[in-house]
Amino acid sequence: MAIQNMIGAPVTGENFYGREIELRNAHRYLNERQSLLLSAPRRIGKSSMAKRLINDKTDEGWKCVYVDLQGIATKETFLYKLIDAFTGVGIMDKAGTKALNVFGKALNFVNGINLGDQKLELNDQALTEALFNRLSGIFDHSKDTLIVIDELPLFLSKLMDENGKNRNEIEFLLNWFRSIRQNENSHIRWLFCGSVGLRNFTNHYAMSQSINDLVDFELGELPPEEAKGLIEALAKSYKLSIDKALIDEILDQLQWPIPYFIQLLIDRLILKIPNPQTRPVTHEDIEEAITALSKSDKFITWSERLAEYRNLKSMAQSVLDHLSVTDDSQTKDDLLKIVMKNQDPTLIEEVKEKITIVLEMLEHDGYLIRSDKYRKFRSPLLRRWWANKFID
Ligand SMILES: Nc1ncnc2c1ncn2[C@@H]1O[C@H](COP(=O)(O)OP(=O)(O)OP(=O)(O)O)[C@@H](O)[C@H]1O
Ligand SMILES: [Mg+2]
């Protein structure tokens, strides 16, 4: 079956394209019994990668489980989600499965129950810890197993309230995961994914030792050959005829060839050209597709995501607003001047500290690219969208 144009959900099976180097490295680490931390920008393809690894490892006979924490905001639903995912996939030993039943009852847990009906509230820290410790004792460490926990940092940052009141609970959860990983001779491997930087988070709250055994696994743009290959494969599926020079032009326009942007662009071309057999793609089609995307709602997640910057959100917004309409790259000092406008000048040192953090976060999250001391939008497409949405 030919590759399909997919925009949004994680891709699986034939629709997963490329990532050969990343797959090779991920398999090597997992085979060497290392656990991984995949912290990379939004929409880069983390969940697709995780699902592909699950698929590959299931084919090799491993036990695999995928836990998605998107939308989870309390430790009760987190626990529920874990138990639900671990039940019936063979990663608990026999005693564990029995214990789970007891455990499930303690949680008012009935298979298939709607999360909204969840009764339990773990107000008592001692009870929570007892339940988690019970759960950690029932893993079967003797079988090759891959457990993916997607969007863990997003969940943790939701759980942490503004004043860091839940810090200890979060440290407990991270140490709980760590203690399972530390089990001697364990065949369980973990892959934690997320677009919020888990290391920034644990450094900030002084709990970095809880994840210091994880290998950082990187996922970025596609290398040029894979980016071209994805365009060609999608074009072939939809009978679009794009000559090689135009493919180079697409890559030139995108500058940051992540699969999602390629899929969005191809989607526009498919919509624009209903009779591709008789009408090849032109330079104007590409220009129009890019313009249409820069006015679409396809990048709204990049703006919504700034909510996770909490008290740094308005500073991040000012930096991005400014960069979206400035042709030159900007230094930290240039940007400091922008955010200091309308501020009390005596706050400069405090603001300087904050802008350092904001710029690092924006770079980590794929909004900005830094070359020497200059910053600019990583993707010209995102930049045009930003200016169109917030400035023009
Ligand atoms: N290997 C791939 N082959 C083809 N398309 C891909 C691939 N990886 C990602 N995509 C494209 O990117 C989109 C987003 O992928 P995915 O959901 O895996 O990203 P993500 O990093 O988990 O995103 P989020 O941060 O929103 O959770 C997919 O819908 C698809 O269009
Ligand atoms: Mg995802």
Coordinates of C-alpha atoms and ligand atoms in Angstrom, one line a residue:
M1 CA 0.0 0.0 0.0
A2 CA 1.3 3.5 -0.8
I3 CA 2.1 6.1 1.8
Q4 CA -0.9 8.3 2.8
N5 CA -0.9 12.0 3.4
M6 CA -1.5 12.2 7.2
I7 CA -1.7 15.5 9.0
G8 CA -2.3 15.4 12.7
A9 CA -2.3 11.9 14.3
P10 CA 0.8 9.9 14.8
V11 CA 1.7 7.9 11.7
T12 CA 2.0 4.1 11.7
G13 CA 2.8 1.2 9.4
E14 CA 3.4 2.2 5.8
N15 CA 2.7 5.8 6.6
F16 CA 5.8 6.1 8.8
Y17 CA 8.6 7.3 6.5
G18 CA 12.4 7.4 7.0
R19 CA 14.1 8.1 10.4
E20 CA 16.6 5.4 9.6
I21 CA 19.4 6.7 11.7
E22 CA 17.2 7.4 14.6
L23 CA 15.6 4.0 14.4
R24 CA 19.0 2.3 14.3
N25 CA 20.2 4.2 17.3
A26 CA 17.0 3.7 19.3
H27 CA 17.2 -0.1 18.7
R28 CA 20.8 -0.1 19.7
Y29 CA 20.1 1.6 23.0
L30 CA 17.1 -0.5 23.7
N31 CA 18.9 -3.7 22.9
E32 CA 21.7 -2.6 25.3
R33 CA 19.0 -2.3 28.0
Q34 CA 19.1 1.5 28.2
S35 CA 16.0 3.6 28.8
L36 CA 15.5 6.8 26.8
L37 CA 14.3 10.3 27.1
L38 CA 12.9 11.7 23.8
S39 CA 12.4 15.4 24.4
A40 CA 11.8 17.3 21.2
P41 CA 9.7 20.1 19.7
R42 CA 6.0 19.8 19.1
R43 CA 4.9 17.9 16.0
I44 CA 8.3 16.6 15.2
G45 CA 7.2 13.0 15.1
K46 CA 7.9 11.7 18.7
S47 CA 4.7 9.7 19.1
S48 CA 5.1 8.2 15.6
M49 CA 8.6 7.2 16.4
A50 CA 7.5 5.6 19.7
K51 CA 4.7 3.7 18.0
R52 CA 7.1 2.5 15.4
L53 CA 9.5 1.2 18.0
I54 CA 6.7 -0.6 19.8
N55 CA 5.7 -2.2 16.5
D56 CA 9.3 -3.3 15.8
K57 CA 9.8 -4.7 19.3
T58 CA 6.5 -6.4 19.3
D59 CA 7.6 -8.2 16.1
E60 CA 10.7 -9.3 17.9
G61 CA 8.6 -10.8 20.6
W62 CA 8.9 -8.1 23.3
K63 CA 6.0 -7.1 25.5
C64 CA 5.2 -3.5 24.8
V65 CA 2.9 -0.9 26.2
Y66 CA 2.1 2.7 25.2
V67 CA 0.7 5.1 27.8
D68 CA -0.4 8.5 26.7
L69 CA -0.6 11.1 29.4
Q70 CA -2.0 13.8 27.2
G71 CA -5.0 15.3 29.0
I72 CA -4.1 13.8 32.4
A73 CA -3.9 16.3 35.2
T74 CA -4.2 14.4 38.5
K75 CA -2.3 11.6 40.1
E76 CA -5.5 9.6 40.4
T77 CA -6.1 9.6 36.7
F78 CA -2.4 9.0 36.1
L79 CA -2.5 5.9 38.3
Y80 CA -5.7 4.7 36.6
K81 CA -4.1 5.2 33.2
L82 CA -1.0 3.2 34.2
I83 CA -3.1 0.3 35.7
D84 CA -5.3 0.3 32.6
A85 CA -2.3 0.2 30.3
F86 CA -0.5 -2.5 32.3
T87 CA -3.5 -4.8 32.7
G88 CA -3.6 -7.8 30.4
V89 CA -0.5 -7.2 28.3
G90 CA 1.7 -9.6 30.2
I91 CA 4.2 -7.2 31.8
M92 CA 3.1 -8.1 35.3
D93 CA 4.0 -11.4 36.8
K94 CA 1.3 -13.9 37.9
A95 CA 1.3 -12.6 41.5
G96 CA 1.2 -9.2 40.1
T97 CA -1.9 -9.8 38.0
K98 CA -3.7 -11.0 41.2
A99 CA -2.5 -8.1 43.2
L100 CA -3.7 -5.8 40.5
N101 CA -7.2 -7.0 41.0
V102 CA -7.1 -6.2 44.6
F103 CA -5.4 -2.9 43.8
G104 CA -8.0 -2.1 41.2
K105 CA -10.7 -2.6 43.7
A106 CA -9.0 -0.3 46.1
L107 CA -9.1 2.2 43.4
N108 CA -12.7 1.7 42.5
F109 CA -11.3 0.6 39.3
V110 CA -13.5 -1.4 36.9
N111 CA -12.3 -2.1 33.4
G112 CA -13.9 0.3 30.9
I113 CA -15.0 2.8 33.5
N114 CA -15.3 6.4 32.3
L115 CA -12.5 8.5 33.7
G116 CA -15.1 11.1 34.7
D117 CA -16.6 8.5 37.1
Q118 CA -13.3 8.1 39.0
K119 CA -14.1 8.1 42.7
L120 CA -10.8 7.9 44.3
E121 CA -9.0 10.9 45.6
L122 CA -5.5 10.3 46.9
N123 CA -5.3 13.1 49.4
D124 CA -3.3 11.0 51.8
Q125 CA 0.4 11.0 50.7
A126 CA 1.1 7.8 52.7
L127 CA -1.7 5.9 50.9
T128 CA -0.5 7.2 47.5
E129 CA 3.0 6.0 48.2
A130 CA 1.8 2.6 49.5
L131 CA -0.3 2.1 46.3
F132 CA 2.6 3.1 44.0
N133 CA 5.1 0.9 45.9
R134 CA 2.7 -2.0 45.6
L135 CA 2.5 -1.5 41.9
S136 CA 6.3 -1.3 41.5
G137 CA 6.6 -4.7 43.1
I138 CA 4.7 -6.6 40.5
F139 CA 6.5 -6.0 37.3
D140 CA 7.9 -9.0 35.6
H141 CA 11.6 -8.0 35.0
S142 CA 12.5 -11.2 33.3
K143 CA 10.9 -10.5 29.9
D144 CA 12.1 -8.1 27.2
T145 CA 9.7 -5.2 27.6
L146 CA 9.3 -1.7 26.2
I147 CA 7.1 0.8 28.1
V148 CA 6.5 4.1 26.4
I149 CA 5.2 7.0 28.5
D150 CA 4.2 9.8 26.2
E151 CA 3.8 13.4 27.4
L152 CA 5.1 12.7 30.9
P153 CA 6.6 16.2 31.3
L154 CA 3.3 17.8 30.2
F155 CA 1.5 15.9 32.9
L156 CA 4.1 16.7 35.6
S157 CA 4.0 20.4 34.8
K158 CA 0.2 20.3 35.1
L159 CA 0.5 18.6 38.4
M160 CA 2.9 21.1 39.7
D161 CA 1.0 24.1 40.8
E162 CA 2.2 27.6 40.4
N163 CA 4.0 27.7 43.7
G164 CA 5.6 24.4 43.4
K165 CA 3.4 23.0 46.2
N166 CA 3.3 19.5 44.6
R167 CA 7.1 19.3 44.2
N168 CA 7.5 16.5 46.6
E169 CA 4.7 14.4 45.0
I170 CA 6.3 14.8 41.7
E171 CA 9.7 13.9 43.0
F172 CA 8.1 10.8 44.5
L173 CA 6.7 9.9 41.1
L174 CA 9.9 10.4 39.2
N175 CA 11.8 8.4 41.8
W176 CA 9.2 5.7 41.7
F177 CA 9.9 5.3 37.9
R178 CA 13.6 5.4 38.6
S179 CA 13.4 2.7 41.3
I180 CA 11.7 0.3 38.8
R181 CA 14.4 1.1 36.3
Q182 CA 17.1 0.4 38.9
N183 CA 15.9 -3.2 39.4
E184 CA 18.9 -5.4 39.1
N185 CA 19.1 -7.2 35.7
S186 CA 15.7 -5.8 34.6
H187 CA 14.7 -6.5 31.0
I188 CA 12.2 -3.6 31.1
R189 CA 13.2 -0.6 29.0
W190 CA 11.4 2.8 29.2
L191 CA 10.9 5.5 26.6
F192 CA 9.7 8.8 28.0
C193 CA 8.5 11.3 25.3
G194 CA 7.5 14.9 25.5
S195 CA 7.7 18.3 24.0
V196 CA 8.1 20.0 27.4
G197 CA 11.8 19.7 28.4
L198 CA 11.9 17.2 31.2
R199 CA 15.5 18.0 32.0
N200 CA 14.7 21.8 32.3
F201 CA 11.8 20.8 34.6
T202 CA 13.8 18.6 36.9
N203 CA 16.8 21.0 36.9
H204 CA 14.4 23.8 37.9
Y205 CA 12.9 21.9 40.8
A206 CA 16.2 20.4 41.9
M207 CA 15.3 16.8 41.2
S208 CA 17.6 16.0 38.2
Q209 CA 19.0 12.9 39.9
S210 CA 15.6 11.2 39.4
I211 CA 16.3 11.0 35.6
N212 CA 20.1 10.9 35.4
D213 CA 20.1 7.3 34.2
L214 CA 18.1 8.1 31.0
V215 CA 19.9 8.4 27.7
D216 CA 18.9 11.6 25.8
F217 CA 17.5 10.6 22.4
E218 CA 17.3 13.3 19.7
L219 CA 14.8 13.7 17.0
G220 CA 15.0 16.7 14.7
E221 CA 14.4 17.7 11.1
L222 CA 14.7 15.0 8.3
P223 CA 18.1 14.8 6.6
P224 CA 17.8 16.2 3.0
E225 CA 17.6 12.8 1.4
E226 CA 14.8 11.6 3.6
A227 CA 13.0 15.0 3.2
K228 CA 13.2 14.6 -0.6
G229 CA 12.2 11.0 -0.3
L230 CA 9.1 11.8 1.7
I231 CA 8.0 14.5 -0.8
E232 CA 8.6 12.0 -3.7
A233 CA 6.7 9.2 -2.0
L234 CA 3.7 11.3 -1.1
A235 CA 3.7 12.9 -4.6
K236 CA 3.7 9.4 -6.1
S237 CA 0.8 8.3 -4.0
Y238 CA -1.3 11.2 -5.1
K239 CA 0.0 11.2 -8.7
L240 CA 1.4 14.7 -8.3
S241 CA 4.2 15.5 -10.7
I242 CA 6.8 17.6 -9.1
D243 CA 10.2 18.0 -10.8
K244 CA 13.4 17.8 -8.9
A245 CA 14.1 21.5 -9.0
L246 CA 10.7 22.2 -7.4
I247 CA 11.5 19.7 -4.7
D248 CA 14.7 21.6 -3.9
E249 CA 12.6 24.8 -3.9
I250 CA 10.2 23.3 -1.4
L251 CA 13.1 22.4 0.9
D252 CA 14.6 25.8 0.4
Q253 CA 11.3 27.4 1.4
L254 CA 10.8 25.2 4.4
Q255 CA 14.4 25.4 5.7
W256 CA 13.2 23.2 8.6
P257 CA 12.1 20.1 6.9
I258 CA 10.1 18.3 9.5
P259 CA 7.7 15.6 8.2
Y260 CA 4.6 17.5 9.5
F261 CA 5.4 20.6 7.4
I262 CA 6.0 18.4 4.4
Q263 CA 2.7 16.6 4.9
L264 CA 0.9 20.0 5.3
L265 CA 2.4 21.3 2.1
I266 CA 1.5 18.2 0.1
D267 CA -2.0 18.4 1.5
R268 CA -2.4 21.9 0.1
L269 CA -1.0 20.8 -3.3
I270 CA -3.5 17.8 -3.4
L271 CA -6.3 20.2 -2.7
K272 CA -5.2 22.7 -5.2
I273 CA -4.6 20.4 -8.1
P274 CA -7.6 18.1 -8.8
N275 CA -6.2 16.8 -12.1
P276 CA -2.6 16.0 -11.4
Q277 CA -2.1 13.6 -14.3
T278 CA -2.6 16.4 -16.8
R279 CA -1.2 19.3 -14.8
P280 CA 2.2 19.3 -13.1
V281 CA 3.0 21.2 -10.0
T282 CA 4.3 24.7 -10.7
H283 CA 6.4 27.2 -8.8
E284 CA 3.3 29.3 -8.3
D285 CA 1.5 26.3 -6.7
I286 CA 4.2 26.1 -4.1
E287 CA 4.1 29.8 -3.4
E288 CA 0.4 29.7 -3.0
A289 CA 0.5 26.6 -0.8
I290 CA 3.0 28.3 1.6
T291 CA 0.9 31.5 1.7
A292 CA -2.2 29.5 2.4
L293 CA -0.5 27.6 5.2
S294 CA 0.8 30.8 6.7
K295 CA -2.8 32.0 7.0
S296 CA -4.3 28.6 8.2
D297 CA -5.0 27.4 11.7
K298 CA -2.5 24.5 11.4
F299 CA 0.1 26.1 13.7
I300 CA -2.2 27.2 16.5
T301 CA -0.6 24.5 18.7
W302 CA 2.6 26.6 18.7
S303 CA 0.8 29.5 20.2
E304 CA -1.3 27.5 22.6
R305 CA 1.8 25.8 23.8
L306 CA 3.1 29.0 25.2
A307 CA 0.6 28.6 28.1
E308 CA 3.1 26.0 29.4
Y309 CA 5.6 28.8 29.8
R310 CA 3.4 30.1 32.6
N311 CA 4.8 33.3 34.1
L312 CA 7.2 33.6 31.2
K313 CA 4.5 33.4 28.6
S314 CA 4.1 37.1 27.9
M315 CA 7.9 37.5 27.5
A316 CA 8.1 34.6 25.1
Q317 CA 5.2 36.1 23.1
S318 CA 6.9 39.5 22.9
V319 CA 10.2 37.9 21.7
L320 CA 8.3 35.9 19.0
D321 CA 6.2 38.8 18.0
H322 CA 9.3 40.9 17.5
L323 CA 11.2 38.2 15.6
S324 CA 8.3 37.5 13.3
V325 CA 8.5 40.9 11.8
T326 CA 12.2 41.5 11.9
D327 CA 14.3 40.6 8.9
D328 CA 17.6 40.4 10.8
S329 CA 18.5 37.8 13.5
Q330 CA 18.6 39.4 16.9
T331 CA 21.0 39.2 19.9
K332 CA 19.9 38.7 23.4
D333 CA 20.6 42.3 24.1
D334 CA 18.4 43.4 21.2
L335 CA 15.5 41.3 22.5
L336 CA 16.1 42.5 26.1
K337 CA 15.5 46.1 24.9
I338 CA 12.2 45.0 23.3
V339 CA 10.9 43.3 26.5
M340 CA 12.1 46.1 28.7
K341 CA 9.9 48.6 26.9
N342 CA 7.2 49.8 29.4
Q343 CA 9.0 48.1 32.2
D344 CA 10.5 49.6 35.3
P345 CA 14.2 50.1 34.4
T346 CA 15.4 48.9 37.8
L347 CA 14.1 45.4 36.9
I348 CA 16.7 44.9 34.2
E349 CA 18.7 42.2 36.0
E350 CA 15.6 40.2 36.8
V351 CA 14.3 40.5 33.2
K352 CA 17.8 39.5 31.9
E353 CA 17.7 36.3 33.9
K354 CA 14.2 35.5 32.6
I355 CA 15.0 36.2 29.0
T356 CA 18.0 33.8 29.2
I357 CA 15.6 31.1 30.3
V358 CA 12.9 32.0 27.7
L359 CA 15.4 32.0 24.8
E360 CA 16.7 28.6 25.8
M361 CA 13.1 27.2 26.0
L362 CA 12.2 28.7 22.7
E363 CA 15.2 27.1 21.1
H364 CA 14.6 23.7 22.7
D365 CA 11.0 23.8 21.6
G366 CA 11.8 24.5 18.0
Y367 CA 10.6 28.1 17.7
L368 CA 14.0 29.6 17.4
I369 CA 17.4 28.7 16.0
R370 CA 20.6 30.2 17.3
S371 CA 23.7 30.9 15.4
D372 CA 26.5 32.3 17.4
K373 CA 24.7 35.0 19.5
Y374 CA 21.9 35.6 17.0
R375 CA 18.4 34.2 17.1
K376 CA 15.7 33.9 14.5
F377 CA 12.6 31.8 13.8
R378 CA 13.7 28.3 13.0
S379 CA 11.0 27.9 10.3
P380 CA 10.2 30.8 7.9
L381 CA 6.7 29.2 7.5
L382 CA 6.1 29.4 11.2
R383 CA 7.4 33.0 11.2
R384 CA 5.0 34.0 8.5
W385 CA 2.2 32.4 10.3
W386 CA 3.1 34.1 13.6
A387 CA 3.3 37.6 11.9
N388 CA 0.0 36.9 10.2
K389 CA -1.8 35.8 13.4
F390 CA -0.4 38.3 15.9
I391 CA 1.0 41.3 14.1
D392 CA -0.5 42.0 10.7
Ligands
LIG1 N1 8.1 9.3 10.2 C1 7.1 10.0 9.7 N2 6.7 9.8 8.4 C2 5.7 10.6 7.9 N3 5.1 11.6 8.5 C3 5.4 11.8 9.8 C4 6.4 11.1 10.5 N4 6.6 11.5 11.7 C5 5.7 12.5 11.9 N5 5.0 12.7 10.7 C6 4.0 13.8 10.5 O1 4.0 14.7 11.6 C7 2.7 14.6 12.3 C8 2.9 14.7 13.8 O2 3.5 13.4 14.2 P1 3.5 13.0 15.7 O3 2.1 13.0 16.3 O4 4.2 11.7 15.8 O5 4.4 14.1 16.4 P2 4.6 14.5 17.9 O6 6.0 15.0 18.0 O7 4.3 13.4 18.8 O8 3.6 15.7 18.1 P3 3.0 16.3 19.5 O9 4.1 17.1 20.0 O10 1.9 17.2 19.0 O11 2.6 15.2 20.3 C9 2.0 13.4 11.8 O12 0.6 13.6 11.7 C10 2.6 13.4 10.3 O13 1.9 14.3 9.5
MG2 MG 2.9 13.2 20.4

